[in-house]
């Protein structure tokens, strides 16, 4: 990134302290996974009873639900990849691993909060007895080893557009999983997914505020970055996922969440529409020629994506086996 661009991120440090850091919650005010899980400290009989009740509730949920929950859990649990990605962004990375720079403080606080999401979902899945943990764990190891390439190119403008979008997308996906858990008769799991969704919402607010600020101090570069990420399409962070068996597991997983309405092309278009309004992109004035084209492209995009949605709906369902659920088949 050019020195004058690096200067922009340097000059925003005190703004980050005042306006972004408050979006992270003090540890003492955060929930912890054990609050939603059977607690082994309460004595063996009570513990066994709570595990039995958890397994009983999980029986009400269909196999495809567990495919989707495993996918969401893996997305959360590949957290080392995301912290690495944030630290590759120029001007906002954590240079020492415990840097006092406000950008780095935010990234570590965010990572520490996110770390609870994978922990909680993984322990729930383990206790549920519904998934093949060996295959799930292998997939996670493959996934972290593979990393991700979502096109943010060390560029913090691109990086924060991606995180804004991704936080809103995961919020919506966890919320839909909460709704399905409730309908399937597992109110505890509904609370788990809903609580994680609320964290994602707070994170979305933080990243959205960063882009809002960048639009104020550097509208042209920020508008170009938004268009650039949209041209590349926002890819889910676990797009390089593999379980050692199915080379198309990511595509199959994506089809299952689309079919079950957990994360769909329509959601993608709605998220984009939301950001166009939230960042008031249509009203941005005084952009240079190239950025004006970018503005035009982005503001017209939701309509085009919606058209794709109606085409996707017509696809016939197929049966796909997932190693995570002992090679049973679900509709994808
Ligand atoms: Fe998360
Ligand atoms: Fe998040």
Short mmCIF file of N, CA and C and ligand atoms in Angstrom, two decimals, residues 76 114 117 174 196 200, ligand 1:
data_model
loop_
_atom_site.label_atom_id
_atom_site.label_comp_id
_atom_site.label_asym_id
_atom_site.label_seq_id
_atom_site.Cartn_x
_atom_site.Cartn_y
_atom_site.Cartn_z
N UNK A 76 -16.17 -21.41 12.22
CA UNK A 76 -15.72 -20.72 13.43
C UNK A 76 -14.35 -21.23 13.89
N UNK A 114 -14.26 -14.55 19.24
CA UNK A 114 -14.63 -15.55 18.25
C UNK A 114 -14.27 -16.97 18.70
N UNK A 117 -16.88 -19.25 19.98
CA UNK A 117 -17.93 -19.77 19.10
C UNK A 117 -17.65 -21.22 18.68
N UNK A 174 -26.27 -18.10 11.66
CA UNK A 174 -26.48 -18.62 13.02
C UNK A 174 -27.92 -18.38 13.48
N UNK A 196 -24.49 -16.74 19.72
CA UNK A 196 -23.34 -16.53 18.82
C UNK A 196 -23.72 -15.47 17.78
N UNK A 200 -21.87 -11.88 16.53
CA UNK A 200 -21.54 -11.55 15.14
C UNK A 200 -22.13 -10.19 14.76
FE1 LIG B 1 -18.04 -16.30 15.03
#
